[in-house]
PDB file of C-alpha atoms and ligand atoms in Angstrom:
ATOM      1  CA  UNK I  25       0.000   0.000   0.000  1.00 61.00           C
ATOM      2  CA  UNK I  26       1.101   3.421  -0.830  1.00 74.00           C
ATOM      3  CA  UNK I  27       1.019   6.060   1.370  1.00 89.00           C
ATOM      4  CA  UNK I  28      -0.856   8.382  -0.998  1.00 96.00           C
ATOM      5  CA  UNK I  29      -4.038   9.907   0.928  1.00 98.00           C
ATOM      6  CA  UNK I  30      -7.385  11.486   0.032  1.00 98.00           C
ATOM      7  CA  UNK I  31      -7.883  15.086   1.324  1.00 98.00           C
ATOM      8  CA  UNK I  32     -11.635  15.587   1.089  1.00 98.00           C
ATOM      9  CA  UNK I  33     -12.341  19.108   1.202  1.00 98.00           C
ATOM     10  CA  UNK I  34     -16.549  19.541   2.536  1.00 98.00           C
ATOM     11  CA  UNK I  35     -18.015  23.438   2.715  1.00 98.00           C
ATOM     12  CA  UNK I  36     -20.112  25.634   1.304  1.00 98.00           C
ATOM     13  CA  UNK I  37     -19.794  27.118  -2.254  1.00 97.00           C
ATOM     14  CA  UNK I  38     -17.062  29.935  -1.878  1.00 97.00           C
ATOM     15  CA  UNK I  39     -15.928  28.918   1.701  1.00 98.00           C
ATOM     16  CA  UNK I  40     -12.261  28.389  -0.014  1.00 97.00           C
ATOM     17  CA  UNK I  41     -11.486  24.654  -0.982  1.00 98.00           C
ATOM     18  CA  UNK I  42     -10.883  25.363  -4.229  1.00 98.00           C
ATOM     19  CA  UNK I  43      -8.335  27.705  -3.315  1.00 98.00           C
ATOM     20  CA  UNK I  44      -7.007  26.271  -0.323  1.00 98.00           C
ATOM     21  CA  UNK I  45      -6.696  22.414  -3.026  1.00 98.00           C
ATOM     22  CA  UNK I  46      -4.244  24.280  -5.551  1.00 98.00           C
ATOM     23  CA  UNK I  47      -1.996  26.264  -2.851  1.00 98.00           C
ATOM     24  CA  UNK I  48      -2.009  23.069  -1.048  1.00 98.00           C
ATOM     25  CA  UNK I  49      -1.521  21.457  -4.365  1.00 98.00           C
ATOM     26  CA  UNK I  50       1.621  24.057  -5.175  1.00 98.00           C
ATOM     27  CA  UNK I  51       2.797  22.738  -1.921  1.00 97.00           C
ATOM     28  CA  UNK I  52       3.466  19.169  -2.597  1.00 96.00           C
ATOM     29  CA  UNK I  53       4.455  19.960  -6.231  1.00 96.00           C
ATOM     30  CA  UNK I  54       7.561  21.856  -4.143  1.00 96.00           C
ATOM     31  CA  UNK I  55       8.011  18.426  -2.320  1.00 93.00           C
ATOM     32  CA  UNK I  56       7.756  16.362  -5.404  1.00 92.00           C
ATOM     33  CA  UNK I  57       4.864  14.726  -3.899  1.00 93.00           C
ATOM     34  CA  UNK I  58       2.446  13.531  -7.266  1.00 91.00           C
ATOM     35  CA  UNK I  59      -0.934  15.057  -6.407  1.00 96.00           C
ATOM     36  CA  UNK I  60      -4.171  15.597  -8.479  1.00 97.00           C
ATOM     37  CA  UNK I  61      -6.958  18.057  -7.401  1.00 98.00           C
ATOM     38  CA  UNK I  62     -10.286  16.735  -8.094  1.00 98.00           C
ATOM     39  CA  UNK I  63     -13.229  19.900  -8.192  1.00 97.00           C
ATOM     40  CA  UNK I  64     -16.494  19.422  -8.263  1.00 96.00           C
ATOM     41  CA  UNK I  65     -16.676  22.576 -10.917  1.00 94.00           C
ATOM     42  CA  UNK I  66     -14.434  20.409 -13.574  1.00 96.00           C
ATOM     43  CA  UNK I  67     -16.088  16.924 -12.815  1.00 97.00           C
ATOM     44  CA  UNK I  68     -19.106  18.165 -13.648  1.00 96.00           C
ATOM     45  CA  UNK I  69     -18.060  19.522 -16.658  1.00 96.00           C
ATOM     46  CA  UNK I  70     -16.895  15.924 -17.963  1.00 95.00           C
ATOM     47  CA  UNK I  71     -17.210  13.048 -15.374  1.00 95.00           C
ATOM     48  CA  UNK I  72     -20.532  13.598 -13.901  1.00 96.00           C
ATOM     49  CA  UNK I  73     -21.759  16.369 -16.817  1.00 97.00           C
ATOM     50  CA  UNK I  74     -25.052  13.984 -16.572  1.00 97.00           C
ATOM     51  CA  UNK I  75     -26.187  14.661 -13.008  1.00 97.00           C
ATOM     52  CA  UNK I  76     -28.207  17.306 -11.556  1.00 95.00           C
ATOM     53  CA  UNK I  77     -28.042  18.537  -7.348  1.00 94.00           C
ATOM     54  CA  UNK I  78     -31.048  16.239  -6.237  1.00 95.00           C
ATOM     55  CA  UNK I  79     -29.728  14.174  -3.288  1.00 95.00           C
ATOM     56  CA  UNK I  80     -29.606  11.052  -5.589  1.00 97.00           C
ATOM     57  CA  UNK I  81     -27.685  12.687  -8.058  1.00 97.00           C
ATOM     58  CA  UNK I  82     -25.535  14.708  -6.032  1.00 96.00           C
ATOM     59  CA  UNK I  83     -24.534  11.002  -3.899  1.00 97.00           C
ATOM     60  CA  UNK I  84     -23.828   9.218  -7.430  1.00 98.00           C
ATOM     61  CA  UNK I  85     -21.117  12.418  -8.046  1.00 98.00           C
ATOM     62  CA  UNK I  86     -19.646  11.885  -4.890  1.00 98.00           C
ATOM     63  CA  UNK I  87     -19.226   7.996  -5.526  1.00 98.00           C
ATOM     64  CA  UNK I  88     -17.675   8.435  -8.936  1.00 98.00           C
ATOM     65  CA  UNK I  89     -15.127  10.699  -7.526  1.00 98.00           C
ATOM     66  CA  UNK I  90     -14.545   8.468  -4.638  1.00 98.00           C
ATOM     67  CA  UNK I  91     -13.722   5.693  -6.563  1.00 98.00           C
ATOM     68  CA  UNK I  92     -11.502   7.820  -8.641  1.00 98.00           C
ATOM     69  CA  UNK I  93      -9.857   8.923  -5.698  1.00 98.00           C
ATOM     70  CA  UNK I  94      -9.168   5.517  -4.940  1.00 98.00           C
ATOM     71  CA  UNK I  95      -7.990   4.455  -8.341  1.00 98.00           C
ATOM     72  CA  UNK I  96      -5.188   7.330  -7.832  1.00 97.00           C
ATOM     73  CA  UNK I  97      -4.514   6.661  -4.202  1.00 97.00           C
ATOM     74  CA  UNK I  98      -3.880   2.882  -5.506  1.00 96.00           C
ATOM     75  CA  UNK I  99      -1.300   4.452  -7.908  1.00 96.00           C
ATOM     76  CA  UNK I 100       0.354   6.463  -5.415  1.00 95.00           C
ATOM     77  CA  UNK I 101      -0.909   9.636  -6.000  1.00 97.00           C
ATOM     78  CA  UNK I 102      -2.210  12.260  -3.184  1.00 98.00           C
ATOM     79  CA  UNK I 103      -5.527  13.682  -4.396  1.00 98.00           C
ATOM     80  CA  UNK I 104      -7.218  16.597  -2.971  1.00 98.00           C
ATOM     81  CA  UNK I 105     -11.101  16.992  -3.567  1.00 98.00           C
ATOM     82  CA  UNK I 106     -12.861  20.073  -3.494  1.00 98.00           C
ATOM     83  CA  UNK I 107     -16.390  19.231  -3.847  1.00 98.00           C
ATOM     84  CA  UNK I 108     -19.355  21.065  -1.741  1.00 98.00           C
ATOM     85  CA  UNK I 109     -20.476  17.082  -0.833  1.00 98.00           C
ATOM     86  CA  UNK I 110     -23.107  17.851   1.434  1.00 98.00           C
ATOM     87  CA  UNK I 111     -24.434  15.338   2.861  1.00 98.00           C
ATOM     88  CA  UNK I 112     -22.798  13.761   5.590  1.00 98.00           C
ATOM     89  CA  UNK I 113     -23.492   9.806   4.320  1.00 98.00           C
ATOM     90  CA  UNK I 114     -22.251  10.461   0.838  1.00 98.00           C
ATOM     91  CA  UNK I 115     -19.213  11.387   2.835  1.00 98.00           C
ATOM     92  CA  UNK I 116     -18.612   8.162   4.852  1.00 98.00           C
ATOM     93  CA  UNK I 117     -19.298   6.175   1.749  1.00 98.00           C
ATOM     94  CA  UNK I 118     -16.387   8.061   0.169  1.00 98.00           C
ATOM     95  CA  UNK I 119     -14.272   7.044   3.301  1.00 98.00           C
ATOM     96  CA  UNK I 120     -15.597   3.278   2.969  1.00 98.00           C
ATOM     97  CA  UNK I 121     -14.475   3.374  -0.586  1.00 98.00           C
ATOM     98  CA  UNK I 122     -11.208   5.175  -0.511  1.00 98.00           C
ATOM     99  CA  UNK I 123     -10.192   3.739   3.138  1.00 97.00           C
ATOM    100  CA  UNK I 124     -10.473   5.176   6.265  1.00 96.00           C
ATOM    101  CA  UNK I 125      -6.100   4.691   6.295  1.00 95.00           C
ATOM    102  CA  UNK I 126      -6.458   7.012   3.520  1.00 97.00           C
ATOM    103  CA  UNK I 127      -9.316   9.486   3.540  1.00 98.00           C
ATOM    104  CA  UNK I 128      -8.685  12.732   5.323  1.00 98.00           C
ATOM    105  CA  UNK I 129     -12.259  14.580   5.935  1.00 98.00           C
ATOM    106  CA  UNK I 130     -11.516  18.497   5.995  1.00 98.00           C
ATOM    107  CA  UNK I 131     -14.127  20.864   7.035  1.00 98.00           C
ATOM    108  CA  UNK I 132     -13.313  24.552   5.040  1.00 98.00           C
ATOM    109  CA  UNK I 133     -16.240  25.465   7.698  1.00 98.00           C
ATOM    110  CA  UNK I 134     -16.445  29.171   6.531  1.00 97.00           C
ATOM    111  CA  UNK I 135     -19.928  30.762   7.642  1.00 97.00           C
ATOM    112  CA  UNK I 136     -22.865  31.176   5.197  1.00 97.00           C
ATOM    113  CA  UNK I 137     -22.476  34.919   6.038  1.00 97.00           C
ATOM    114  CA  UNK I 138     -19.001  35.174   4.947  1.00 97.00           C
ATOM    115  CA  UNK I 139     -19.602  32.859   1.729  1.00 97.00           C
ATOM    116  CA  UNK I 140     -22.249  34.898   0.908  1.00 97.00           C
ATOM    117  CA  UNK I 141     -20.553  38.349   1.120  1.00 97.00           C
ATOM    118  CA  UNK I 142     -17.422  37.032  -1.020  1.00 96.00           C
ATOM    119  CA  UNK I 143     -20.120  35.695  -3.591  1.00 97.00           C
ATOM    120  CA  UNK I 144     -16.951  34.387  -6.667  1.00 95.00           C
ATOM    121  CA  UNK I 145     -19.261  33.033  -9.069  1.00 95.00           C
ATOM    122  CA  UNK I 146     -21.698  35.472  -8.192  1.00 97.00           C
ATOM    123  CA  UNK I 147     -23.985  32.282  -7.370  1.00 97.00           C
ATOM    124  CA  UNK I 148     -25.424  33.083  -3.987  1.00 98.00           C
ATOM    125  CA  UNK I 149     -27.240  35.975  -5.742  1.00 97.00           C
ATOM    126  CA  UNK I 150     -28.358  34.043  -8.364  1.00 97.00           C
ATOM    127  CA  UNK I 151     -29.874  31.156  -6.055  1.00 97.00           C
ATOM    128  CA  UNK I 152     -31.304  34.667  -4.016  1.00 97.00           C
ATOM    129  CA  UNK I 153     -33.281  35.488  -6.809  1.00 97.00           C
ATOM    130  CA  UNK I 154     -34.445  32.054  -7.216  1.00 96.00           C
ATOM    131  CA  UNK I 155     -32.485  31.290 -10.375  1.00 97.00           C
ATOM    132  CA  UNK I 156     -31.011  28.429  -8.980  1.00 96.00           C
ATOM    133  CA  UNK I 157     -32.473  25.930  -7.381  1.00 94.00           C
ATOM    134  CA  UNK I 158     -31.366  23.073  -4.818  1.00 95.00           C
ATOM    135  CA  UNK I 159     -28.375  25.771  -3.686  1.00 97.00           C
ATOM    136  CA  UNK I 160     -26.547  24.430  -0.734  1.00 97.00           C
ATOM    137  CA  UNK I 161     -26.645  26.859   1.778  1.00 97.00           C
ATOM    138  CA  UNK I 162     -30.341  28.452   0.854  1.00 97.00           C
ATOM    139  CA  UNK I 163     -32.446  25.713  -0.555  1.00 96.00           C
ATOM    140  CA  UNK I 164     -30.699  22.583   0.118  1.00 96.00           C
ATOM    141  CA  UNK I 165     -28.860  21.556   3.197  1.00 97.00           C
ATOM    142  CA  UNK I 166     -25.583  21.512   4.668  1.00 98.00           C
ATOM    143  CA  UNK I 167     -24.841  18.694   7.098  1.00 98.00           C
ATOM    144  CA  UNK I 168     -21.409  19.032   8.385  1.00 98.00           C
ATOM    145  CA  UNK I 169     -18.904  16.817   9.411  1.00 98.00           C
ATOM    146  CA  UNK I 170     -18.938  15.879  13.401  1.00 97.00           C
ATOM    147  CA  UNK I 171     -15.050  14.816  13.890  1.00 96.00           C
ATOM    148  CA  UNK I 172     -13.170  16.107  10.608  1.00 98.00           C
ATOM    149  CA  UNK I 173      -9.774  15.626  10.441  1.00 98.00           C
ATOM    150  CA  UNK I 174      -9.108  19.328  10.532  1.00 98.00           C
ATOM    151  CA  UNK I 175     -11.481  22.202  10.491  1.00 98.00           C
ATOM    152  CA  UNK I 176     -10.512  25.698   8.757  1.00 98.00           C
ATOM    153  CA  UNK I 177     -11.594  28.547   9.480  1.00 94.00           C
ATOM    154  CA  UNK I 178     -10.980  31.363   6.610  1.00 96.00           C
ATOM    155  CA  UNK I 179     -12.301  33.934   8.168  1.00 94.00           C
ATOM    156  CA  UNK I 180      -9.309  33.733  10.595  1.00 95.00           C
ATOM    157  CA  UNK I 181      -6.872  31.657   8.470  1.00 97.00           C
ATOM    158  CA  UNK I 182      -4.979  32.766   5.619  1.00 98.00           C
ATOM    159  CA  UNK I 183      -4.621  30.182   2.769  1.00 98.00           C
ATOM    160  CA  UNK I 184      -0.798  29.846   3.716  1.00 98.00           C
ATOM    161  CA  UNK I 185      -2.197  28.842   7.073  1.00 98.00           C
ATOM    162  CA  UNK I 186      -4.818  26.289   5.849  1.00 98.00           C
ATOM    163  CA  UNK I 187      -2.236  25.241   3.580  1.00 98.00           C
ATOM    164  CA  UNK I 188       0.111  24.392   6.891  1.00 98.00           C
ATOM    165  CA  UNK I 189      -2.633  23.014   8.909  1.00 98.00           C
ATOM    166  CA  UNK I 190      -3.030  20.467   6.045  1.00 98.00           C
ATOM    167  CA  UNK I 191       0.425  19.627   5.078  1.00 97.00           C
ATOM    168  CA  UNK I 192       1.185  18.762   8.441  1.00 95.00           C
ATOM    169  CA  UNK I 193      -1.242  15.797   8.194  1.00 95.00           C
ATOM    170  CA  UNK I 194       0.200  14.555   4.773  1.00 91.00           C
TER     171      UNK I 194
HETATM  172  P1  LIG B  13     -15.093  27.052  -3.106  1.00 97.82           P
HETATM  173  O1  LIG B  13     -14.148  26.201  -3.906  1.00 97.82           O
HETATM  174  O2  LIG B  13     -15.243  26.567  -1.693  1.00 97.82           O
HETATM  175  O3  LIG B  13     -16.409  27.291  -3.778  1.00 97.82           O
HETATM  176  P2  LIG B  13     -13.355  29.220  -3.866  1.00 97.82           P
HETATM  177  O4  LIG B  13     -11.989  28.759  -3.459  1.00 97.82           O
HETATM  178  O5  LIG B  13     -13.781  29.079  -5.296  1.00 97.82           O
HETATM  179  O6  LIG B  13     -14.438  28.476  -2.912  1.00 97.82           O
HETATM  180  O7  LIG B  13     -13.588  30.735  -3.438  1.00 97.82           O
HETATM  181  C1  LIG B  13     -13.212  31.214  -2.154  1.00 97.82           C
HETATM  182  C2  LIG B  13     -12.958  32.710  -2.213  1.00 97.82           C
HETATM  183  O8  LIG B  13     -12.594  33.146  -0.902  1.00 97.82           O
HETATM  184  C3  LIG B  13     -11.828  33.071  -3.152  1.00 97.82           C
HETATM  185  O9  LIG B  13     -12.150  34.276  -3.809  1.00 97.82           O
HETATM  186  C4  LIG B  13     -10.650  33.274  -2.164  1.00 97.82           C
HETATM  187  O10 LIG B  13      -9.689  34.169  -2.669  1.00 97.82           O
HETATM  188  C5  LIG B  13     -11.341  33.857  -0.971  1.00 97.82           C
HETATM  189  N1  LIG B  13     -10.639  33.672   0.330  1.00 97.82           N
HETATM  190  C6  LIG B  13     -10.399  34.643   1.239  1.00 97.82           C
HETATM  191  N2  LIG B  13      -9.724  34.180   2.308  1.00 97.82           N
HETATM  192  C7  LIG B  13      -9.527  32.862   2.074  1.00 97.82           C
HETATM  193  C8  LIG B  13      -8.863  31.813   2.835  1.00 97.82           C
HETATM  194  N3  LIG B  13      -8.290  32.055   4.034  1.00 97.82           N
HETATM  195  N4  LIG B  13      -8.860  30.581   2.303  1.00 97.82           N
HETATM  196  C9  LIG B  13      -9.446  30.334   1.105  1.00 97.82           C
HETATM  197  N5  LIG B  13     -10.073  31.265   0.343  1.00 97.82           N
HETATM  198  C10 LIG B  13     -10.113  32.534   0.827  1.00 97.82           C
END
């Protein structure tokens, strides 16, 4: 067995996993660590372009990518997902598929409030003014994680110190 490991990066849209994935990412490239970032913005542009955000669909995305997490982890590559994933069974299936050895559940817990006011993609105001539906956060739910491996605040951590925080479990 390898000792390549799953960071699973769980939070609202724009709390900062995207961000926090590709500095961490930079990180191990430094190291000469292989790593792959897995977000849920470019798998469901090509992996899972055929699902929707109903629970059902939004589980089968998060057990595709689990199972490609584990493909890579078999092949001894690091992989760091940034996927919303909100619901807290899809998770644990993703742990019983990639390993619980392996699977490192990170909570980028920044508040709604916060999320909201940074708005990136400009989605929160969209799913405001009803445009989108089934938006985690406003009309679909967020159940987070009870005992991540690490929690991250943003709104007190800079990326270099999420970054660190996460590193240090590698
Ligand atoms: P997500 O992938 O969770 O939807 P993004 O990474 O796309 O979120 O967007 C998060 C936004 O918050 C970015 O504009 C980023 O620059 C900003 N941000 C501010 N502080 C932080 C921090 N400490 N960690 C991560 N992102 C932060």
């Amino acid at each position: 067995m390898t000792n390549a490991k799953t960071f699973w990066l769980t939070g609202l849209s724009g709390a900062g996993k995207s961000t926090i994935a590709v500095a961490l990412k930079e990180r191990f490239d430094t190291t000469g660590r292989l790593c792959a970032v897995l977000d849920g913005d470019a798998v469901r542009t090509g992996l899972c372009a055929d699902l929707g955000f109903s629970p059902e669909a939004r589980s089968e995305n998060i057990r595709r990518v689990a199972h490609v997490c584990k493909l890579f982890n078999d092949n001894g590559l690091t992989v760091i997902v940034a996927m919303i994933s909100p619901y807290a069974d899809d998770r644990r299936n993703a742990q019983a598929v990639i390993g619980e050895q392996r699977f490192i559940e990170v909570h980028v817990a920044t508040t709604l409030e916060i999320c909201e006011r940074r708005d990136p993609k400009g989605l929160y105001s969209k799913a405001r003014a009803g445009l989108i539906p089934q938006f985690t956060g406003i009309t679909a739910p967020y159940e987070a994680p009870a005992m991540p491996a690490s929690l991250l605040d943003t709104a007190s951590l800079s990326v270099t110190e999420c970054v660190a925080a996460l590193y240090s479990l590698a």
